[in-house]
């Protein structure tokens, strides 16, 4: 059996030093209305204000910073239609190395344009009859490129852990922390920082109700694979956790919760109306769980990581115009 030596908090600290001066130290926002709703004190770490609009820049930049001169010359390859692609493309541009991004033929034009805008070479594949992983690996073999996966990589997850490190450094220990969960890069990195800086904090991953593979995995003790879930949380449409990410999550995370699409829309509305922020559906997972926790956070200090804000304005407007989920805010 392959073993996966797990990264530690020292790797998060090293990542923090590497991204210093390149990634933003994102703000922590609060809302009196939110505190009243929850009956506690809520601290929102705003990775929607990170470079390229999501935390993914942290892990991508950390991973690329560690390339050898030979790896830098040949360049990086990644497969993603979303924020990981943009994180890799921007990091490669800053570090002056070529980047190849494998994207599905039906990826949103805006995302393809943004990735090309960072100077990346975009290779298109047909998501219904070609395997993006195989294409990525073939490009890596043929052209000597280094493949950086979106979550299951020690340098990627250590980079993602720097967001929670900053949060604890800014606001001190927390009683509860809620983190969006896809493949687990953000959650596992956050877990390393949490166990080092606020060991008593109850740490939750939050994933879409339609795809609760992380919840099933944590509760059963083995990685559970599912079909691509149908949800508006496109950043968390993963089919399974990774070996590194699950190794840490199993050890350090208290529980995995879920949020429905209607609850995500409700949280999007709250962020827009009350905190003047555009947050993408996946970025709303943490707040959705907090709003769903009812009275159980009374008197607690609660952290929420908002993971990203990348959403087309048309889609944002269409989602917040839905009246299926009433905005649970009074006054
Ligand atoms: C990638 C992504 C996630 C999920 O992160 P994982 O590391 O795959 O768990 C959550 N939110 C946003 C905005 C993302 O881009």
PDB file of C-alpha atoms in Angstrom, residues 52-155:
ATOM      1  CA  UNK A  52      -7.742  36.082  -8.903  1.00  0.00           C
ATOM      2  CA  UNK A  53     -10.721  36.012  -6.560  1.00  0.00           C
ATOM      3  CA  UNK A  54     -10.182  32.823  -4.550  1.00  0.00           C
ATOM      4  CA  UNK A  55      -7.861  31.127  -2.051  1.00  0.00           C
ATOM      5  CA  UNK A  56      -6.520  28.858  -4.810  1.00  0.00           C
ATOM      6  CA  UNK A  57      -3.788  31.416  -5.559  1.00  0.00           C
ATOM      7  CA  UNK A  58      -2.146  30.519  -2.222  1.00  0.00           C
ATOM      8  CA  UNK A  59      -1.625  26.831  -2.942  1.00  0.00           C
ATOM      9  CA  UNK A  60      -0.753  27.346  -6.593  1.00  0.00           C
ATOM     10  CA  UNK A  61       1.853  29.991  -5.875  1.00  0.00           C
ATOM     11  CA  UNK A  62       3.377  27.937  -3.063  1.00  0.00           C
ATOM     12  CA  UNK A  63       3.655  24.843  -5.270  1.00  0.00           C
ATOM     13  CA  UNK A  64       5.170  26.709  -8.233  1.00  0.00           C
ATOM     14  CA  UNK A  65       7.635  28.578  -5.999  1.00  0.00           C
ATOM     15  CA  UNK A  66       9.181  25.231  -5.087  1.00  0.00           C
ATOM     16  CA  UNK A  67       9.949  24.219  -8.694  1.00  0.00           C
ATOM     17  CA  UNK A  68      13.604  23.536  -9.586  1.00  0.00           C
ATOM     18  CA  UNK A  69      15.184  25.654 -12.353  1.00  0.00           C
ATOM     19  CA  UNK A  70      14.579  22.768 -14.801  1.00  0.00           C
ATOM     20  CA  UNK A  71      10.910  22.519 -13.827  1.00  0.00           C
ATOM     21  CA  UNK A  72      10.512  26.286 -14.202  1.00  0.00           C
ATOM     22  CA  UNK A  73      11.977  26.267 -17.697  1.00  0.00           C
ATOM     23  CA  UNK A  74       9.685  23.466 -18.882  1.00  0.00           C
ATOM     24  CA  UNK A  75       6.628  24.866 -17.081  1.00  0.00           C
ATOM     25  CA  UNK A  76       3.494  23.656 -15.337  1.00  0.00           C
ATOM     26  CA  UNK A  77       0.362  21.860 -16.509  1.00  0.00           C
ATOM     27  CA  UNK A  78      -2.980  21.786 -14.682  1.00  0.00           C
ATOM     28  CA  UNK A  79      -6.454  20.595 -15.531  1.00  0.00           C
ATOM     29  CA  UNK A  80      -9.350  22.659 -14.247  1.00  0.00           C
ATOM     30  CA  UNK A  81     -12.217  24.727 -15.514  1.00  0.00           C
ATOM     31  CA  UNK A  82     -12.276  26.918 -12.461  1.00  0.00           C
ATOM     32  CA  UNK A  83     -10.289  28.758  -9.856  1.00  0.00           C
ATOM     33  CA  UNK A  84      -7.328  26.362  -9.752  1.00  0.00           C
ATOM     34  CA  UNK A  85      -6.649  27.093 -13.440  1.00  0.00           C
ATOM     35  CA  UNK A  86      -6.568  30.804 -12.794  1.00  0.00           C
ATOM     36  CA  UNK A  87      -4.441  30.395  -9.666  1.00  0.00           C
ATOM     37  CA  UNK A  88      -1.863  28.368 -11.601  1.00  0.00           C
ATOM     38  CA  UNK A  89      -1.944  30.702 -14.614  1.00  0.00           C
ATOM     39  CA  UNK A  90      -1.445  33.832 -12.507  1.00  0.00           C
ATOM     40  CA  UNK A  91       1.273  32.241 -10.366  1.00  0.00           C
ATOM     41  CA  UNK A  92       3.138  31.039 -13.470  1.00  0.00           C
ATOM     42  CA  UNK A  93       2.939  34.511 -14.971  1.00  0.00           C
ATOM     43  CA  UNK A  94       4.352  36.101 -11.812  1.00  0.00           C
ATOM     44  CA  UNK A  95       7.134  33.525 -11.613  1.00  0.00           C
ATOM     45  CA  UNK A  96       7.889  33.820 -15.343  1.00  0.00           C
ATOM     46  CA  UNK A  97       7.218  30.223 -16.333  1.00  0.00           C
ATOM     47  CA  UNK A  98       5.031  28.746 -19.078  1.00  0.00           C
ATOM     48  CA  UNK A  99       1.649  27.300 -18.054  1.00  0.00           C
ATOM     49  CA  UNK A 100      -0.618  24.901 -19.919  1.00  0.00           C
ATOM     50  CA  UNK A 101      -4.193  24.561 -18.697  1.00  0.00           C
ATOM     51  CA  UNK A 102      -6.412  21.694 -19.849  1.00  0.00           C
ATOM     52  CA  UNK A 103     -10.040  22.938 -19.917  1.00  0.00           C
ATOM     53  CA  UNK A 104     -13.320  21.381 -21.064  1.00  0.00           C
ATOM     54  CA  UNK A 105     -14.632  22.550 -24.460  1.00  0.00           C
ATOM     55  CA  UNK A 106     -17.746  23.942 -22.779  1.00  0.00           C
ATOM     56  CA  UNK A 107     -15.942  25.941 -20.055  1.00  0.00           C
ATOM     57  CA  UNK A 108     -17.439  29.437 -19.639  1.00  0.00           C
ATOM     58  CA  UNK A 109     -15.903  31.822 -22.162  1.00  0.00           C
ATOM     59  CA  UNK A 110     -15.095  34.269 -19.373  1.00  0.00           C
ATOM     60  CA  UNK A 111     -13.005  31.667 -17.551  1.00  0.00           C
ATOM     61  CA  UNK A 112     -11.131  30.660 -20.713  1.00  0.00           C
ATOM     62  CA  UNK A 113     -10.512  34.341 -21.474  1.00  0.00           C
ATOM     63  CA  UNK A 114      -9.289  35.030 -17.923  1.00  0.00           C
ATOM     64  CA  UNK A 115      -6.904  32.069 -18.057  1.00  0.00           C
ATOM     65  CA  UNK A 116      -5.561  33.118 -21.472  1.00  0.00           C
ATOM     66  CA  UNK A 117      -5.341  36.673 -20.157  1.00  0.00           C
ATOM     67  CA  UNK A 118      -2.757  35.490 -17.626  1.00  0.00           C
ATOM     68  CA  UNK A 119      -0.709  34.220 -20.558  1.00  0.00           C
ATOM     69  CA  UNK A 120      -1.500  30.515 -20.189  1.00  0.00           C
ATOM     70  CA  UNK A 121      -1.700  28.116 -23.107  1.00  0.00           C
ATOM     71  CA  UNK A 122      -5.228  26.625 -23.023  1.00  0.00           C
ATOM     72  CA  UNK A 123      -5.727  23.081 -24.335  1.00  0.00           C
ATOM     73  CA  UNK A 124      -9.384  22.201 -24.883  1.00  0.00           C
ATOM     74  CA  UNK A 125     -10.823  18.699 -24.472  1.00  0.00           C
ATOM     75  CA  UNK A 126     -14.252  17.148 -24.852  1.00  0.00           C
ATOM     76  CA  UNK A 127     -15.455  16.393 -21.341  1.00  0.00           C
ATOM     77  CA  UNK A 128     -17.849  13.688 -22.564  1.00  0.00           C
ATOM     78  CA  UNK A 129     -15.360  11.529 -24.436  1.00  0.00           C
ATOM     79  CA  UNK A 130     -11.856  12.421 -23.260  1.00  0.00           C
ATOM     80  CA  UNK A 131     -10.134  12.031 -19.910  1.00  0.00           C
ATOM     81  CA  UNK A 132      -8.578  15.295 -18.742  1.00  0.00           C
ATOM     82  CA  UNK A 133      -6.270  13.539 -16.340  1.00  0.00           C
ATOM     83  CA  UNK A 134      -4.880  11.390 -19.161  1.00  0.00           C
ATOM     84  CA  UNK A 135      -4.404  14.492 -21.335  1.00  0.00           C
ATOM     85  CA  UNK A 136      -2.620  16.296 -18.494  1.00  0.00           C
ATOM     86  CA  UNK A 137      -0.345  13.325 -17.887  1.00  0.00           C
ATOM     87  CA  UNK A 138       0.423  12.944 -21.600  1.00  0.00           C
ATOM     88  CA  UNK A 139       1.388  16.622 -21.867  1.00  0.00           C
ATOM     89  CA  UNK A 140       3.523  16.254 -18.749  1.00  0.00           C
ATOM     90  CA  UNK A 141       5.328  13.221 -20.225  1.00  0.00           C
ATOM     91  CA  UNK A 142       5.751  14.563 -23.754  1.00  0.00           C
ATOM     92  CA  UNK A 143       6.823  18.092 -22.832  1.00  0.00           C
ATOM     93  CA  UNK A 144       8.439  17.539 -19.444  1.00  0.00           C
ATOM     94  CA  UNK A 145       5.821  19.682 -17.716  1.00  0.00           C
ATOM     95  CA  UNK A 146       5.104  19.350 -13.981  1.00  0.00           C
ATOM     96  CA  UNK A 147       1.483  18.498 -13.225  1.00  0.00           C
ATOM     97  CA  UNK A 148      -0.019  20.318 -10.246  1.00  0.00           C
ATOM     98  CA  UNK A 149      -3.370  18.860  -9.136  1.00  0.00           C
ATOM     99  CA  UNK A 150      -6.074  21.109  -7.637  1.00  0.00           C
ATOM    100  CA  UNK A 151      -6.049  19.697  -4.103  1.00  0.00           C
ATOM    101  CA  UNK A 152      -4.251  16.418  -3.458  1.00  0.00           C
ATOM    102  CA  UNK A 153      -0.699  17.754  -3.235  1.00  0.00           C
ATOM    103  CA  UNK A 154       1.316  18.617  -0.089  1.00  0.00           C
ATOM    104  CA  UNK A 155       2.451  22.030  -1.379  1.00  0.00           C
TER     105      UNK A 155
END
